[in-house]
XYZ file of C-alpha atoms in Angstrom:
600
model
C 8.486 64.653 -81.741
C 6.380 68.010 -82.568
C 6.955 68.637 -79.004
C 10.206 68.202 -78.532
C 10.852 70.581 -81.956
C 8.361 73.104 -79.469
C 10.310 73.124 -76.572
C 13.770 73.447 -78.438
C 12.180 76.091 -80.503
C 11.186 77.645 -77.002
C 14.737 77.639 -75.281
C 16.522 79.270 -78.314
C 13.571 81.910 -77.941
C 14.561 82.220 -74.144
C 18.323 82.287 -74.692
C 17.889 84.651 -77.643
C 15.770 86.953 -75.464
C 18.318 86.952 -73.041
C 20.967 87.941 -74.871
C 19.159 90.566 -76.604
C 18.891 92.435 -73.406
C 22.687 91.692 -72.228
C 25.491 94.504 -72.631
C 27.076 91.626 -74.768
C 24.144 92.171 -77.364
C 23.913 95.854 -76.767
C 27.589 96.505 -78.109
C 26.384 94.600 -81.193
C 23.464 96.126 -81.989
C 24.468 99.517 -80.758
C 20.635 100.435 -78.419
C 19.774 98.793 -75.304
C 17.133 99.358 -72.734
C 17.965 99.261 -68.691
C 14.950 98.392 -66.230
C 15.288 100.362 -63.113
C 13.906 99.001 -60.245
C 13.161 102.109 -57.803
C 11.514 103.285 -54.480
C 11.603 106.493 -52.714
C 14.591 106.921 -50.917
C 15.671 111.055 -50.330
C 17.986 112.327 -51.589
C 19.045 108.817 -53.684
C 16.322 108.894 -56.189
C 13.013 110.234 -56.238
C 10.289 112.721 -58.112
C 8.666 115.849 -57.635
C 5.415 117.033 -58.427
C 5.868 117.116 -61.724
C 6.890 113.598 -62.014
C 10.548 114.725 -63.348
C 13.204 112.186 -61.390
C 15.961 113.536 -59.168
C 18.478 112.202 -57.131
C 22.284 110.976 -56.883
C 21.702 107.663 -57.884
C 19.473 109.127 -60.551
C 21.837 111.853 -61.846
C 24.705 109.062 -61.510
C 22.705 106.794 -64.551
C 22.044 109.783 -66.409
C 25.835 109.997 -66.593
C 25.928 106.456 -67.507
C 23.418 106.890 -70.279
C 25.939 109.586 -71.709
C 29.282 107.187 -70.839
C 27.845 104.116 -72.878
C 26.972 106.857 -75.920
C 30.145 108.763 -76.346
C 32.966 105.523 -74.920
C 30.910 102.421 -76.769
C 28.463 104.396 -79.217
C 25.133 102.826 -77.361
C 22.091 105.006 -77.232
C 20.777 103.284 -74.007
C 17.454 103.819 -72.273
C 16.509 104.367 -68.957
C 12.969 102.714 -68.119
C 11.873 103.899 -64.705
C 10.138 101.384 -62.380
C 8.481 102.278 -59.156
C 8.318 99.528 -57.109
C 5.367 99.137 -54.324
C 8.372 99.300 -51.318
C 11.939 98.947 -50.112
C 11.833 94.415 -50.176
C 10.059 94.446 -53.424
C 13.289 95.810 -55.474
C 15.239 93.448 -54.437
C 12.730 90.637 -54.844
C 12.328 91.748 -58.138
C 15.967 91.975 -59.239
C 16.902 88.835 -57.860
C 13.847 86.734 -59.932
C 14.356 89.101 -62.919
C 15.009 86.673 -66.182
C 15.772 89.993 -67.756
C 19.659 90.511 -67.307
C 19.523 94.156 -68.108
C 17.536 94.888 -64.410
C 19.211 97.218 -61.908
C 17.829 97.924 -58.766
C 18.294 101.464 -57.389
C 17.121 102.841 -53.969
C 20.700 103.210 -51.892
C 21.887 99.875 -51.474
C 24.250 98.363 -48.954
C 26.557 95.965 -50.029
C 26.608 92.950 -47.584
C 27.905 89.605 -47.992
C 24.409 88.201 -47.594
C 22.984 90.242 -50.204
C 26.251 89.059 -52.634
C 24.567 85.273 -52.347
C 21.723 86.058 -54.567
C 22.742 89.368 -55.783
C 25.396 91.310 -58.302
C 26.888 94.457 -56.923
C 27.942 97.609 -58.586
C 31.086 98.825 -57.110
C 30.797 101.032 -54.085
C 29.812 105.272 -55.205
C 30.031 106.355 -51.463
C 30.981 105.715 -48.304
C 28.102 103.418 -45.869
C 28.236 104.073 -42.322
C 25.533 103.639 -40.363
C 24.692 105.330 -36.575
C 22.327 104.586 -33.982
C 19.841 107.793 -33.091
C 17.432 108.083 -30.550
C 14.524 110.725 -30.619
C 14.826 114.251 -28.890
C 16.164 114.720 -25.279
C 17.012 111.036 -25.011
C 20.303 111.263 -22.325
C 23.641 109.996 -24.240
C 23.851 106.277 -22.214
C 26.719 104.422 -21.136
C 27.436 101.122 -20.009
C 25.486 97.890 -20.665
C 22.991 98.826 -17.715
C 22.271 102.076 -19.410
C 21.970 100.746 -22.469
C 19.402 97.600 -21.461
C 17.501 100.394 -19.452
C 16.739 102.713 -22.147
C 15.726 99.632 -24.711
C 13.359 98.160 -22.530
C 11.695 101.410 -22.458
C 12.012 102.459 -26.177
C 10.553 100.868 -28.922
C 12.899 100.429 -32.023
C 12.182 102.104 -35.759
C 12.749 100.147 -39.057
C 11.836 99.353 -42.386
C 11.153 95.719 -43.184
C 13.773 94.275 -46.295
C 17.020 96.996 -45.036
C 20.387 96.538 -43.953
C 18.694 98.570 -40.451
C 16.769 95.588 -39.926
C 19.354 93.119 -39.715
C 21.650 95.818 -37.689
C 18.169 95.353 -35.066
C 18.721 92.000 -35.443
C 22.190 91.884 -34.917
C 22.020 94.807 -31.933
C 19.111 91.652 -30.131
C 21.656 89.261 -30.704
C 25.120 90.809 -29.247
C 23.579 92.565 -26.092
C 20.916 90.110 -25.444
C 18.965 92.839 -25.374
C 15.015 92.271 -26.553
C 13.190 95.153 -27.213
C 9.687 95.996 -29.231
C 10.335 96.712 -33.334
C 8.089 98.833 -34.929
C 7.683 98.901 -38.531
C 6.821 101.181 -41.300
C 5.999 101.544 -44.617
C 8.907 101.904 -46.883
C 7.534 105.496 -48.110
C 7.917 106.834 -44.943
C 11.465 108.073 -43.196
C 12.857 106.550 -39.979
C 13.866 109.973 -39.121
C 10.250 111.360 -38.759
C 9.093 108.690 -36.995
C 11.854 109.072 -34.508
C 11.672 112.851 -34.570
C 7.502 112.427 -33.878
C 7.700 110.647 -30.627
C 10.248 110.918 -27.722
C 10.423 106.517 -26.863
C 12.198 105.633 -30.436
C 15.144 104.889 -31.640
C 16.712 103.111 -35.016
C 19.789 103.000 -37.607
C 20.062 105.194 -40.226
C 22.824 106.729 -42.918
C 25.339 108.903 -41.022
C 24.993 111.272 -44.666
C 21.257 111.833 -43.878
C 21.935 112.493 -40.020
C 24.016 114.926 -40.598
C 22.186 116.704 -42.906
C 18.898 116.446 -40.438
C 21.559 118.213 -38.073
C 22.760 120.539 -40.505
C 18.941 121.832 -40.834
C 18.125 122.145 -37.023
C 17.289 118.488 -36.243
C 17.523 117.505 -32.379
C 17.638 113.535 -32.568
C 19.779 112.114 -30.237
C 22.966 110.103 -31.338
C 24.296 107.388 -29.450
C 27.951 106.513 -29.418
C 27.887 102.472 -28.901
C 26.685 101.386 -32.244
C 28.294 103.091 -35.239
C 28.551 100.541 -38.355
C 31.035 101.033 -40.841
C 29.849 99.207 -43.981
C 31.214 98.343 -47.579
C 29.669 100.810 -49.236
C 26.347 101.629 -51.055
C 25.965 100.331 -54.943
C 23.578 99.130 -57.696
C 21.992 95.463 -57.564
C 21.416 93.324 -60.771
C 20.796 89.818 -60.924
C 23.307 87.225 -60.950
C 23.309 86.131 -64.353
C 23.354 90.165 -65.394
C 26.830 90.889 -67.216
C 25.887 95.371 -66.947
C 28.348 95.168 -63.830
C 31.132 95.393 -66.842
C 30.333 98.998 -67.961
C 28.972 100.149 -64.935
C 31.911 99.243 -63.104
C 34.010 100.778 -65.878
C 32.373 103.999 -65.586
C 32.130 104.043 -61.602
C 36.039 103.960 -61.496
C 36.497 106.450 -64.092
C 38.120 109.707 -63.309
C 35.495 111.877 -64.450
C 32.789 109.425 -63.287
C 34.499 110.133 -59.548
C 34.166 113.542 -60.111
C 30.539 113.767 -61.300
C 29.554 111.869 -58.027
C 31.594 113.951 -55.672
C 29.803 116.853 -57.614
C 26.451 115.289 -57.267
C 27.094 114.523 -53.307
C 28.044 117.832 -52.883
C 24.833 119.119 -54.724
C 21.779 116.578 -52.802
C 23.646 116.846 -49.328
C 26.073 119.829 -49.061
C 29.468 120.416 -49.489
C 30.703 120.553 -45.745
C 28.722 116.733 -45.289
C 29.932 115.384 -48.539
C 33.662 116.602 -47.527
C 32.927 114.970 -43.949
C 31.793 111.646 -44.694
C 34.664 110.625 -48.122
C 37.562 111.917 -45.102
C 35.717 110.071 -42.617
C 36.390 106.374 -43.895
C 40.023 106.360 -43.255
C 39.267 106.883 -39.444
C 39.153 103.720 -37.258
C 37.765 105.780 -34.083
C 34.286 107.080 -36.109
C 32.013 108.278 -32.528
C 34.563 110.183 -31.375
C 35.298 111.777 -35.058
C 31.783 112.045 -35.791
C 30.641 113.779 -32.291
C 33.651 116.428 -33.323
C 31.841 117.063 -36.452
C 28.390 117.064 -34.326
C 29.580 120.045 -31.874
C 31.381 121.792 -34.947
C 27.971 121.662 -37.194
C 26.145 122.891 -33.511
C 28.103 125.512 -32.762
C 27.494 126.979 -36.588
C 23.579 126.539 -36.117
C 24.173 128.589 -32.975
C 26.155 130.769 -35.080
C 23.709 131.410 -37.772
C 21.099 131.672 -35.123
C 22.526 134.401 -33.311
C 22.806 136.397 -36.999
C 19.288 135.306 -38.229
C 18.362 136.928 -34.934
C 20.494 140.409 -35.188
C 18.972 140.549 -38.319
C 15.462 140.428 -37.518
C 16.508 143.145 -34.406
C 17.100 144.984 -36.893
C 14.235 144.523 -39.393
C 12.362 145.167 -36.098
C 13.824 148.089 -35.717
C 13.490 149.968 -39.511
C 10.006 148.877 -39.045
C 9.767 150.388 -35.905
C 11.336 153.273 -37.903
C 9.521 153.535 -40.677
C 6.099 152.887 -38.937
C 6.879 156.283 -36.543
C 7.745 158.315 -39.689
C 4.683 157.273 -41.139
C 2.781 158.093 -38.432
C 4.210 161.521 -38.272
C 3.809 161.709 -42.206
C -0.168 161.195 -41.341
C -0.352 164.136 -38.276
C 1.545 166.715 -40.401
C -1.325 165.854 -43.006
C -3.858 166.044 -40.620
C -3.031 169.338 -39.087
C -2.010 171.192 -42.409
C -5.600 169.879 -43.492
C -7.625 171.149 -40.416
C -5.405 174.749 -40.113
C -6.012 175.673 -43.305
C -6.103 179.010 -42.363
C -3.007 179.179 -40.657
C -0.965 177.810 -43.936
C 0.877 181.166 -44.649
C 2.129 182.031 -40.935
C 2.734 177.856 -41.061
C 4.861 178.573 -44.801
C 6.671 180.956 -43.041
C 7.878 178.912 -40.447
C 9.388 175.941 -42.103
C 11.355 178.181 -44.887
C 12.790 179.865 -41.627
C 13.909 176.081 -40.165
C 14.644 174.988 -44.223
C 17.114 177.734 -44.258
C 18.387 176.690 -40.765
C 18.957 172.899 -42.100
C 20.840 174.675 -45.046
C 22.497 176.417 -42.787
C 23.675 173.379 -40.190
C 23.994 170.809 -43.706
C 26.583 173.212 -45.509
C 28.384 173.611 -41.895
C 28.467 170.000 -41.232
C 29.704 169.800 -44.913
C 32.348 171.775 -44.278
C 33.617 170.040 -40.963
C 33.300 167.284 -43.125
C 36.074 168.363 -45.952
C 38.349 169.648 -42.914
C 37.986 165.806 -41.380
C 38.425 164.322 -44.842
C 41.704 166.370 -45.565
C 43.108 165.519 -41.787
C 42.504 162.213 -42.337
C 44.403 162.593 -45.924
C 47.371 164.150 -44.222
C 47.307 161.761 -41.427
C 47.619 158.935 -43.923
C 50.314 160.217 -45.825
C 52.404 161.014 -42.611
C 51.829 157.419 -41.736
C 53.210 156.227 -44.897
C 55.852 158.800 -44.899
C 56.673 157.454 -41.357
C 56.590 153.470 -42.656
C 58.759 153.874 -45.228
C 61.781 156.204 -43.448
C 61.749 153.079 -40.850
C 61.808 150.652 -43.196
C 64.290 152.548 -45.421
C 66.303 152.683 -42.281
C 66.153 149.358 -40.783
C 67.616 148.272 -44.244
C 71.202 149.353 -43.699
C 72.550 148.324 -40.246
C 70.597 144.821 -41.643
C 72.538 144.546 -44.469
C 75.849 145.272 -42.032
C 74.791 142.334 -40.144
C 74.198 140.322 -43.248
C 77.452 140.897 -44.245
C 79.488 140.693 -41.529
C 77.551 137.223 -41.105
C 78.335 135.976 -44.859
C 82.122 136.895 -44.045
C 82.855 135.714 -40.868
C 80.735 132.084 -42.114
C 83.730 132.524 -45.299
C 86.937 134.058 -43.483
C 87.064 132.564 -40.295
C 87.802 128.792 -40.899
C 88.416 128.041 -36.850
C 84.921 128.528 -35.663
C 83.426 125.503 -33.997
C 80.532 123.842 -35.269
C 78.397 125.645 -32.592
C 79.966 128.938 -33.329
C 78.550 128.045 -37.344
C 75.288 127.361 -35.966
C 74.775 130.595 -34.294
C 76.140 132.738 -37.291
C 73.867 131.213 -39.456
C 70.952 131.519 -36.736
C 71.766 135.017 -37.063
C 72.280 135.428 -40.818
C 68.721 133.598 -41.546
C 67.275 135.541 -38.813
C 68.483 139.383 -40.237
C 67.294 137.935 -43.654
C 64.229 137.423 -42.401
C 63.670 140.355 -41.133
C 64.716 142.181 -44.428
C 62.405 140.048 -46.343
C 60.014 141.428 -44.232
C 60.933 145.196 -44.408
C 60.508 144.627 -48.089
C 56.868 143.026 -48.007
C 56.177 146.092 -45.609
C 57.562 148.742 -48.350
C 55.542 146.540 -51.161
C 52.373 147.147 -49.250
C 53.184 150.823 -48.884
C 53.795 151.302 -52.869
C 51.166 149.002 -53.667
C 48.629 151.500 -50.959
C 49.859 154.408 -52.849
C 49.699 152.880 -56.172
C 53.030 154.419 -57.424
C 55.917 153.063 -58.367
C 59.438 154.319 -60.198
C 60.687 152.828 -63.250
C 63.929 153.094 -64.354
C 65.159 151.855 -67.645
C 68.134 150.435 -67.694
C 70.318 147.433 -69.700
C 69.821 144.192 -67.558
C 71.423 140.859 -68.462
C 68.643 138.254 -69.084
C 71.063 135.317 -68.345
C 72.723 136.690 -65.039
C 68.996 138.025 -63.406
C 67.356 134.397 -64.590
C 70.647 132.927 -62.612
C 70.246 135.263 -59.620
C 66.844 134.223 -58.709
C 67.248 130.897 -59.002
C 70.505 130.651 -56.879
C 68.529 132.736 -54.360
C 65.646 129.852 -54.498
C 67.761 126.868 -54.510
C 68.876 125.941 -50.933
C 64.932 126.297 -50.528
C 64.321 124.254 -53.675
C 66.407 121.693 -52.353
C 65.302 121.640 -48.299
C 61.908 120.095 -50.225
C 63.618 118.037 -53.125
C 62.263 120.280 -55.897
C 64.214 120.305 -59.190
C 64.476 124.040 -59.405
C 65.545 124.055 -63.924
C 66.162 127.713 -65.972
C 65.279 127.042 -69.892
C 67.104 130.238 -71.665
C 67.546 129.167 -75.090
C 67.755 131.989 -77.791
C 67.122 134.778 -75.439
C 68.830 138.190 -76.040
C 71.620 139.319 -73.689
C 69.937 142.332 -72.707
C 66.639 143.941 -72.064
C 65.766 147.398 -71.534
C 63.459 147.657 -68.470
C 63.358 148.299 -64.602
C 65.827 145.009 -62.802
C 64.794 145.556 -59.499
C 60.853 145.516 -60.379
C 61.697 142.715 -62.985
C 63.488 140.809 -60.343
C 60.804 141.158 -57.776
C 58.452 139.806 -60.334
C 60.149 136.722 -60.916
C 61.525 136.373 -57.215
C 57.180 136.178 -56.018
C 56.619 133.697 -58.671
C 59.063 131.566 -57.927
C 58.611 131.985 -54.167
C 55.111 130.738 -54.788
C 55.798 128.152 -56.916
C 58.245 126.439 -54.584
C 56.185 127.419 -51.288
C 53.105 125.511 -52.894
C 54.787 122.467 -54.057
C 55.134 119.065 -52.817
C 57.857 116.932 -52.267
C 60.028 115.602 -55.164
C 58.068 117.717 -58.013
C 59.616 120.292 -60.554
C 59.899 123.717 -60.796
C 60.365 125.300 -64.094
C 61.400 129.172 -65.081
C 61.281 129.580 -68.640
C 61.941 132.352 -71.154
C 60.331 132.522 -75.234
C 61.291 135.737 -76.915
C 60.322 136.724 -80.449
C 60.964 140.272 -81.919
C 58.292 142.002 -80.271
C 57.875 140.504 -77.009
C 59.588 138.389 -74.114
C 58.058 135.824 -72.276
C 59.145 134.544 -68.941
C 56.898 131.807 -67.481
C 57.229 130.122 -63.901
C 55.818 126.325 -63.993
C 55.244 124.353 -61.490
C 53.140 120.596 -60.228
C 51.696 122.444 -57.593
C 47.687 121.317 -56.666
C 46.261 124.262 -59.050
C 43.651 126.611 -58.736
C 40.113 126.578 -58.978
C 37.550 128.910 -60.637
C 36.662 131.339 -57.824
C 40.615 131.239 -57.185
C 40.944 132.851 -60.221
C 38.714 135.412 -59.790
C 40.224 137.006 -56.777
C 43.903 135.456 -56.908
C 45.043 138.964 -57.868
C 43.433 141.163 -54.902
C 45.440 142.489 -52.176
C 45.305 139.886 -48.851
C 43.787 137.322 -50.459
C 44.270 133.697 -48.855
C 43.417 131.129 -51.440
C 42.731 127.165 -51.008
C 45.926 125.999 -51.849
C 48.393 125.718 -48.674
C 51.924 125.950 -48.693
C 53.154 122.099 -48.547
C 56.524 122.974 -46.257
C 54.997 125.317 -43.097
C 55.319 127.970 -45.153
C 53.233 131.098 -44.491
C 51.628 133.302 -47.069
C 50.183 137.137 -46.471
C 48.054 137.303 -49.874
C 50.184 140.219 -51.091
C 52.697 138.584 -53.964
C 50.170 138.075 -56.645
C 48.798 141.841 -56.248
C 52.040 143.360 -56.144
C 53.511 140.949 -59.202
C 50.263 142.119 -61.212
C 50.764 145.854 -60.618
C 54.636 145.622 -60.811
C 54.100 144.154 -64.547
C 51.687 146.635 -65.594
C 54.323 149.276 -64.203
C 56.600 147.521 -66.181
C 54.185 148.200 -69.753
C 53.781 143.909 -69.850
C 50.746 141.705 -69.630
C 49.927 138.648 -67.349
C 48.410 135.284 -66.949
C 47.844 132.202 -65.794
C 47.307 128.519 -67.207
C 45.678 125.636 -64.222
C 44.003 123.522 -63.945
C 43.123 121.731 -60.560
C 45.292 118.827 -59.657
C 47.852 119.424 -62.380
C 49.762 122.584 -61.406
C 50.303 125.871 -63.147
C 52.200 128.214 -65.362
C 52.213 132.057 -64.715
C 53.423 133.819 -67.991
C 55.011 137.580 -68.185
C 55.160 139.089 -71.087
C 57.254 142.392 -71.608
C 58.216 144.575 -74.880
C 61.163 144.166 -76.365
């Protein structure tokens, strides 16, 4: 009987163990404690010499840790576990009684794994490639292929996903060929890199990035594995898949890891390989990338080299003045004798220097003022042609508008070709008035004229202007205008071309089916017009520059538009002109508002 009470005792103790270390418990109690499983596995998870841990996966818990605190209130630990290699983790997770265990070490989620394993869901893309080591030949054709394996010896780690793609590689070609393995703190990579007869699988992320620092392995086209994905492993009975889960599909979760990716293996590779899984044909995709990332090394080869040309060549420079420094010391110090007739000599060439610097100076002010009225005549010249150009355009734009109006017998083709030619001479004066922008915005002058302008009508005129374009893309094009005055004293052609840019942006950089907005607050001191749109945003370094002259930022007009860089410059100088102040309100993903704000 005692024993019986002993081993009932010892089950509760089991069960009560076991919950204490579930996320069940850990919501009730408010602290829990996660095991990490972990082996070496660049740039996953790992430590440097000072035993600090770094690493996507590792960066990714630490954002877990904080997730669990500020969504559920747990303070959670993170207990670090090396294990002694690559098979041990999982041995380890699978056996672990302990339900808060996670293995970490880049994972690959395969059905076979699922059997006696829990999966995280997927925080990157898994493809896999085949590489073989320097100056192997790119092989086609089974005959190729069973040539170059029966002469190569293959590279893998035992316990991975690479072994079983061996494996599987044996099986589908019937194809045997020697394995050699290594230890699991060693990288296929340099073992491939180290001889010229190996080949093996390994991450497509970590390829590339071998490539992107001057690597030379070989990659061959037949074998490219697209997997699930890579995630964390806990054991079966483990209910931590709930939160981590939760947080993995979070929005700012997704963004953390695309930020961490970009940090541990680039931007350009992290860009590559979340675009790449929506691709079917992955060698041909993938040897585009190869070539592109080549042809950059060459690149930044051919400027690394330049440069040191021309390190060579100031220290070439500065070595020969040095040298001559030295002599003229030596022979001042040995014709001591001669130093006055010496003296006498260089204030005669000192004076001759003056004499050829204040010359040179003065050729110099005679080039700088040419220059000055060459500009000017240029400018001069630019605007009398566009100036010019305006008027017989306008004729043609109006004879177009009336004969489109008056002349109700034209055939359809006859309608087409009037308004070919009426878009065409608009086009054209749209562009004689960018090229008089520039000019003003060169010179940095502009006139204001005050003057009465109707808020209502001007708000009405751009937006009839905008609307056949508004509605070629499906954009609700709205004017808010409640409680604005009727008039405003201030400059309506400058005011107009203020709003007109705005808009023009805000409608060239919008999608399909969105909303444009042009609103108007006024108080007794100020007006504000605002342009809002649902446009993709801009980023920081946007900002920074989105107001300089020919600036291309990374938004990209949604309709074929094109864009010169110029309308943000010249909208910024046209409302300081104007005595107003301007700004902007984005963020990425969730479009913006551009406010101007002008006295009263």
């Amino acid at each position: 009987m005692r024993r019986i009470i002993l081993f009932c005792l010892l089950l509760v103790s089991i069960s009560f163990k076991s919950l204490a270390d579930s996320w069940q418990e850990a919501q009730r109690t408010g602290v829990a404690t996660l095991d990490l499983h972990w082996y070496v596995s660049k740039p996953f998870i790992y430590q440097d010499e000072k035993g600090k841990f770094h690493g996507l996966e590792c960066e990714v818990l630490e954002g877990f840790q904080s997730y669990v605190k500020e969504k559920h209130g747990i303070e959670l630990k993170l207990n670090w576990i090396e294990a002694k290699d690559f098979s041990s983790i999982i041995v380890q997770t699978r056996d672990a009684k302990n339900p808060s265990t996670l293995g970490v070490s880049a994972f690959s989620i395969t059905e076979e794994r699922k059997q006696f394993l829990k999966f995280s869901e997927s925080y990157l893309t898994d493809i896999t490639v085949l590489v073989s080591s320097k100056g192997t030949p790119i092989i086609h054709g089974y005959d190729e292929i069973f040539e170059m394996m029966s002469q190569m010896e293959a590279v893998t780690i035992k316990g991975t996903v690479y072994e079983n793609m061996l494996a599987d590689l044996k099986r589908r070609l019937n194809i045997d060929f020697k394995t050699h393995f290594i230890p699991s703190d060693q990288n296929i990579l340099d073992e491939i890199s180290s001889h010229d007869n190996r080949f093996g699988f390994i991450d497509l992320p970590i390829y590339l990035m071998l490539l992107k620092n001057g690597g030379e392995l070989t990659r061959q086209n037949f074998f490219t594995v697209k997997g699930t994905g890579y995630g964390y492993i806990m054991p079966l009975q483990s209910d931590w898949d709930e939160p981590l889960n939760e947080f993995l599909t979070d929005s700012l979760a997704t963004s953390l890891i695309a930020e961490l990716t970009s940090k541990y293996m680039g931007q350009e590779v992290f860009q590559f390989i979340d675009n790449l899984y929506e691709y079917d044909q992955l060698g041909t995709i993938i040897l585009t990338k190869e070539k592109e990332m080549q042809l950059a090394m060459v690149k930044n080869a051919n400027l690394r080299l330049e440069e040191e040309k021309n390190y060579r060549k100031i220290l070439v420079l500065g070595f020969v003045i040095v040298v001559l420094f030295l002599i003229v010391i030596v022979v001042l110090y040995y014709n001591n004798n001669k130093s006055t007739k010496t003296l006498m000599v260089q204030k005669v060439q000192i004076e001759k220097q003056q004499t050829d610097i204040s010359r040179k100076n003065e050729q110099l002010l005679n080039r700088n003022v040419q220059l000055l009225a060459l500009n000017e005549e240029k400018n001069n010249l630019v605007s009398i042609l566009a100036h010019d150009l305006r008027s017989p355009l306008n004729h043609i734009i109006g004879i177009s508008n009336l004969l489109r109006v008056s002349d109700s017998k034209m055939t359809e083709e006859d309608r087409e070709f009037v308004t070919l030619m009426d878009s065409s001479a608009q086009r054209m004066s749209d562009m004689i008035t960018k090229i008089l922008d520039v000019n003003a915005l060169e010179q940095n002058q502009s006139v204001v004229l005050k003057e009465q302008v109707d808020v209502s009508n001007l708000l009405q005129e751009v937006c009839s202007r905008y609307q056949p374009t508004a509605a070629m893309k499906s954009i609700s094009l709205n004017v808010n205008e409640t409680g604005i005055p009727r008039s405003l004293q201030t400059d309506h052609l400058l005011l107009f071309l203020v709003l007109e840019n705005l808009l023009s942006n805000a409608l060239k950089f919008s999608s399909h089916e969105t909303a444009v907005s042009l609103n108007v607050a006024y108080d007794e001191k100020v007006i504000v017009f605002s342009v809002q749109d649902e446009g993709p945003g801009f980023t920081e370094e946007d900002k920074e520059v989105m107001f300089g002259r020919f600036q291309k930022l990374s938004a990209q007009p949604t309709g074929g538009e094109t864009s010169t860089g110029l309308g943000l410059s010249i909208v910024k100088k046209y409302v300081t002109d104007l005595g107003g102040k301007m700004w902007l309100e984005s963020t990425i993903g969730q479009g913006s508002i551009f406010h101007v704000s002008l006295p009263v």
